[in-house]
């Protein structure tokens, strides 16, 4: 690459682009609006604002890639916005709705969620380009925020007395915080070909999903994201040969990805390695001097 091209690429990485950062700002505004709404006792509106922030969070990165406007500033700004919209906002919404009644346990549960989200984002940013893109290590912070805010949304919509479920809310909030810093593997769905052709039944299923969500959005979204949170431990336990502590929490060894592969992938990798050994031995025999 010439010096001119290097300077152009470096300038692009340092640039500040309007469209993706405008979407990030919209997500940040939604998270802040959720906090203010919960302080005013408007918990249903606060929960909906967090889900709106999830929509903007999903758009900003994709728009940046589609328009070739990725930048280091945009990546850092997105992380800062995420800790507000998906860390502070859900924790404070849950605290104002039900956790305040628990005293010290309530604000400690909220803090565990915020700290787990911050650690999750820090680990994700340091592992970009290294980890397997097919899976998330730990529950993604938007998914954790969807569970906590969805729980508040369900409670506010169906007029559930928060004093009766305060311990349950604390349990869910702490569990989400711990799942974010866990080593459980979650499908990222980044390997899905969104541009490929699909069967007509797939489109029909998508329409059906929209209809189901539209009937009871609070309950359906809460159940869907809770099921996704449970899928991480199930997926990990199912696919590892022997469950170890590093598969659940702590630093993972370099060979942890190999332990996680399903048996079919292990068998294919073993067969490929054996085939390579056979080819190497044949090449060595051919290169041996003939007597």
Coordinates of C-alpha atoms in Angstrom, one line a residue:
X1 CA 0.0 0.0 0.0
X2 CA 1.4 3.4 -0.9
X3 CA 1.9 6.2 1.6
X4 CA -1.0 8.1 0.1
X5 CA -3.4 5.2 0.6
X6 CA -2.1 4.6 4.2
X7 CA -2.8 8.3 5.0
X8 CA -6.3 8.0 3.5
X9 CA -7.1 4.9 5.5
X10 CA -5.7 6.4 8.7
X11 CA -7.8 9.6 8.2
X12 CA -10.9 7.4 7.6
X13 CA -10.4 5.6 10.9
X14 CA -10.0 8.9 12.7
X15 CA -12.9 10.6 11.0
X16 CA -16.3 11.5 12.6
X17 CA -19.2 10.6 10.4
X18 CA -22.7 12.1 10.9
X19 CA -25.1 9.3 10.0
X20 CA -23.9 6.4 12.2
X21 CA -23.1 8.7 15.1
X22 CA -26.5 10.3 14.8
X23 CA -28.1 6.8 15.3
X24 CA -25.8 6.2 18.2
X25 CA -26.9 9.5 19.7
X26 CA -30.6 8.5 19.2
X27 CA -29.9 5.3 21.2
X28 CA -28.2 7.2 23.9
X29 CA -31.1 9.6 24.1
X30 CA -33.5 6.7 24.4
X31 CA -31.6 5.3 27.3
X32 CA -31.4 8.6 29.1
X33 CA -35.2 9.1 28.4
X34 CA -35.8 5.7 30.1
X35 CA -34.0 6.8 33.2
X36 CA -36.0 10.1 33.4
X37 CA -39.3 8.3 32.7
X38 CA -38.6 5.8 35.6
X39 CA -37.9 8.7 37.9
X40 CA -41.3 10.1 37.0
X41 CA -43.0 6.7 37.6
X42 CA -43.7 6.0 33.9
X43 CA -42.2 2.5 33.9
X44 CA -43.9 1.2 30.8
X45 CA -42.6 4.1 28.7
X46 CA -39.2 3.7 30.2
X47 CA -39.0 0.0 29.3
X48 CA -40.2 0.7 25.7
X49 CA -37.5 3.4 25.4
X50 CA -34.8 0.8 26.2
X51 CA -36.1 -1.5 23.4
X52 CA -36.1 1.5 21.0
X53 CA -32.4 2.1 22.0
X54 CA -31.8 -1.6 21.0
X55 CA -33.1 -0.8 17.5
X56 CA -30.8 2.2 17.1
X57 CA -27.9 0.2 18.5
X58 CA -28.5 -2.5 15.8
X59 CA -28.7 0.1 13.1
X60 CA -25.6 2.3 13.7
X61 CA -23.0 -0.4 13.1
X62 CA -24.8 -1.8 10.1
X63 CA -25.2 1.6 8.6
X64 CA -21.5 2.4 9.2
X65 CA -20.5 -0.8 7.4
X66 CA -22.9 -0.2 4.5
X67 CA -21.8 3.4 4.0
X68 CA -18.1 2.6 4.7
X69 CA -18.1 5.2 7.5
X70 CA -16.6 3.0 10.3
X71 CA -14.2 4.9 12.6
X72 CA -12.5 4.5 15.9
X73 CA -14.5 7.4 17.3
X74 CA -17.7 5.7 16.3
X75 CA -16.7 2.5 18.0
X76 CA -15.7 4.2 21.2
X77 CA -18.8 6.4 21.2
X78 CA -21.0 3.3 20.7
X79 CA -19.5 1.6 23.7
X80 CA -20.1 4.7 25.9
X81 CA -23.7 4.9 24.7
X82 CA -24.2 1.2 25.4
X83 CA -23.2 1.4 29.0
X84 CA -25.8 4.2 29.5
X85 CA -28.6 2.7 27.4
X86 CA -28.1 -1.0 28.4
X87 CA -26.2 -0.7 31.6
X88 CA -27.3 2.2 33.7
X89 CA -30.8 2.6 32.3
X90 CA -32.2 -0.9 32.9
X91 CA -30.6 -1.1 36.3
X92 CA -32.1 2.3 37.4
X93 CA -35.5 1.5 35.8
X94 CA -35.6 -1.8 37.8
X95 CA -34.4 -0.1 40.9
X96 CA -37.0 2.6 40.8
X97 CA -39.7 0.1 40.1
X98 CA -39.0 -2.7 42.6
X99 CA -35.5 -2.9 43.9
X100 CA -35.7 0.3 46.1
X101 CA -38.0 -1.6 48.4
X102 CA -35.2 -4.1 49.2
X103 CA -32.8 -1.4 50.6
X104 CA -29.1 -2.4 50.3
X105 CA -29.8 -5.6 48.5
X106 CA -31.7 -3.6 45.8
X107 CA -29.0 -1.1 44.9
X108 CA -26.4 -3.9 45.1
X109 CA -28.3 -5.9 42.6
X110 CA -28.5 -2.9 40.3
X111 CA -24.8 -2.3 40.7
X112 CA -24.0 -5.9 39.9
X113 CA -25.9 -5.5 36.6
X114 CA -24.1 -2.2 35.7
X115 CA -20.6 -3.6 36.6
X116 CA -21.3 -6.8 34.6
X117 CA -22.3 -4.7 31.6
X118 CA -19.2 -2.5 31.8
X119 CA -17.0 -5.6 32.1
X120 CA -18.8 -7.3 29.2
X121 CA -18.2 -4.3 26.9
X122 CA -14.6 -4.0 27.9
X123 CA -13.9 -7.7 27.2
X124 CA -15.8 -7.6 23.9
X125 CA -13.8 -4.6 22.7
X126 CA -10.5 -6.2 23.6
X127 CA -11.4 -9.5 21.8
X128 CA -12.4 -8.0 18.5
X129 CA -10.8 -9.9 15.7
X130 CA -9.7 -12.7 18.0
X131 CA -12.9 -14.5 19.2
X132 CA -15.2 -16.7 17.1
X133 CA -17.7 -14.4 15.4
X134 CA -20.3 -17.1 15.4
X135 CA -20.6 -16.9 19.2
X136 CA -20.7 -14.3 21.9
X137 CA -18.7 -14.9 25.1
X138 CA -21.2 -14.1 27.8
X139 CA -24.7 -12.7 27.4
X140 CA -24.6 -9.5 25.2
X141 CA -25.5 -6.4 27.2
X142 CA -28.5 -5.4 24.9
X143 CA -30.0 -8.9 25.6
X144 CA -29.5 -8.5 29.3
X145 CA -31.1 -5.1 29.2
X146 CA -34.0 -6.5 27.3
X147 CA -34.7 -9.1 30.0
X148 CA -34.6 -6.6 32.9
X149 CA -36.6 -3.9 31.1
X150 CA -39.0 -6.5 29.7
X151 CA -39.6 -7.7 33.2
X152 CA -40.4 -4.2 34.3
X153 CA -42.6 -3.7 31.2
X154 CA -44.6 -6.8 32.0
X155 CA -45.0 -5.7 35.6
X156 CA -46.1 -2.2 34.7
X157 CA -48.5 -3.3 31.9
X158 CA -50.3 -5.9 34.0
X159 CA -50.2 -3.8 37.1
X160 CA -48.2 -6.2 39.2
X161 CA -47.4 -4.9 42.7
X162 CA -43.6 -4.5 42.7
X163 CA -43.4 -5.3 46.4
X164 CA -44.6 -8.8 45.7
X165 CA -41.9 -9.5 43.1
X166 CA -39.0 -7.4 44.4
X167 CA -36.9 -10.5 45.3
X168 CA -37.6 -12.0 41.9
X169 CA -36.6 -8.8 40.1
X170 CA -33.4 -8.7 42.2
X171 CA -32.7 -12.4 41.2
X172 CA -33.2 -11.7 37.5
X173 CA -31.1 -8.5 37.7
X174 CA -28.2 -10.3 39.4
X175 CA -28.4 -13.3 37.1
X176 CA -28.2 -11.1 34.0
X177 CA -25.2 -9.3 35.4
X178 CA -23.4 -12.6 36.1
X179 CA -24.3 -14.0 32.7
X180 CA -22.7 -11.1 31.0
X181 CA -19.3 -11.8 32.6
X182 CA -19.6 -15.6 32.2
X183 CA -17.9 -17.7 29.5
X184 CA -21.1 -19.2 28.3
X185 CA -21.4 -19.2 24.5
X186 CA -24.3 -17.5 22.8
X187 CA -25.2 -17.6 19.1
X188 CA -24.4 -14.2 17.6
X189 CA -26.3 -15.0 14.3
X190 CA -23.6 -13.2 12.4
X191 CA -23.1 -16.2 10.2
X192 CA -26.7 -15.9 8.8
X193 CA -26.7 -14.9 5.2
X194 CA -29.3 -12.1 5.2
X195 CA -28.8 -11.5 1.5
X196 CA -29.4 -15.1 0.4
X197 CA -32.6 -16.6 -1.1
X198 CA -35.0 -18.2 1.3
X199 CA -38.0 -20.4 1.1
X200 CA -41.5 -18.9 1.0
X201 CA -42.2 -20.6 4.4
X202 CA -39.4 -18.6 6.0
X203 CA -41.1 -15.3 5.0
X204 CA -44.4 -16.8 6.4
X205 CA -42.7 -17.6 9.7
X206 CA -41.3 -14.1 9.9
X207 CA -44.8 -12.6 9.4
X208 CA -46.1 -15.0 12.1
X209 CA -43.4 -13.9 14.5
X210 CA -44.3 -10.2 14.0
X211 CA -48.0 -11.1 14.6
X212 CA -47.2 -12.9 17.8
X213 CA -45.0 -10.1 19.1
X214 CA -47.6 -7.5 18.2
X215 CA -50.3 -9.3 20.3
X216 CA -48.5 -9.1 23.6
X217 CA -45.1 -7.3 23.0
X218 CA -44.1 -7.0 26.6
X219 CA -44.7 -10.7 27.5
X220 CA -43.4 -12.1 24.2
X221 CA -40.2 -10.1 24.1
X222 CA -39.5 -10.9 27.8
X223 CA -40.0 -14.6 27.2
X224 CA -37.9 -14.6 24.0
X225 CA -34.9 -12.9 25.5
X226 CA -35.1 -15.0 28.7
X227 CA -35.1 -18.1 26.6
X228 CA -32.0 -16.7 24.7
X229 CA -30.3 -16.2 28.1
X230 CA -31.0 -19.8 29.1
X231 CA -29.7 -21.0 25.7
X232 CA -26.1 -20.0 26.6
X233 CA -25.6 -22.5 29.5
X234 CA -27.5 -25.2 27.6
X235 CA -25.4 -24.7 24.4
X236 CA -22.1 -24.7 26.4
X237 CA -22.9 -27.8 28.5
X238 CA -24.1 -29.6 25.4
X239 CA -21.1 -29.0 23.2
X240 CA -18.1 -29.3 25.6
X241 CA -16.6 -32.7 26.1
X242 CA -16.1 -32.1 29.8
X243 CA -17.4 -29.0 31.6
X244 CA -14.7 -27.1 33.3
X245 CA -14.6 -23.9 35.4
X246 CA -13.1 -21.9 32.5
X247 CA -16.2 -22.8 30.5
X248 CA -18.3 -20.9 33.0
X249 CA -16.2 -18.1 34.5
X250 CA -12.7 -16.7 34.5
X251 CA -10.0 -16.6 31.8
X252 CA -10.3 -19.2 29.0
X253 CA -7.3 -21.2 27.9
X254 CA -6.1 -21.0 24.3
X255 CA -7.6 -24.4 23.5
X256 CA -11.1 -23.7 24.9
X257 CA -12.5 -23.1 21.4
X258 CA -11.3 -26.6 20.4
X259 CA -13.0 -28.1 23.5
X260 CA -16.3 -26.3 22.6
X261 CA -16.6 -27.6 19.1
X262 CA -19.4 -30.2 18.6
X263 CA -18.3 -33.8 18.1
X264 CA -19.0 -33.6 14.3
X265 CA -16.6 -30.7 13.9
X266 CA -14.0 -32.4 16.0
X267 CA -14.3 -35.6 13.8
X268 CA -14.0 -33.5 10.7
X269 CA -11.0 -31.7 12.0
X270 CA -9.4 -35.0 13.1
X271 CA -10.0 -36.5 9.6
X272 CA -8.5 -33.4 7.9
X273 CA -5.4 -33.6 10.1
X274 CA -5.0 -37.4 9.4
X275 CA -5.4 -36.7 5.7
X276 CA -2.7 -34.0 5.9
X277 CA -0.4 -36.4 7.7
X278 CA -0.9 -39.0 5.0
X279 CA -0.2 -36.5 2.3
X280 CA 2.9 -35.3 4.1
X281 CA 4.2 -38.9 4.4
X282 CA 3.6 -39.6 0.7
X283 CA 5.5 -36.4 -0.2
X284 CA 8.3 -37.5 2.0
X285 CA 8.4 -41.0 0.4
X286 CA 8.5 -39.4 -3.0
X287 CA 11.4 -37.2 -2.0
X288 CA 13.4 -40.0 -0.6
X289 CA 16.5 -40.8 -2.8
X290 CA 16.0 -44.1 -4.7
X291 CA 18.7 -46.8 -4.3

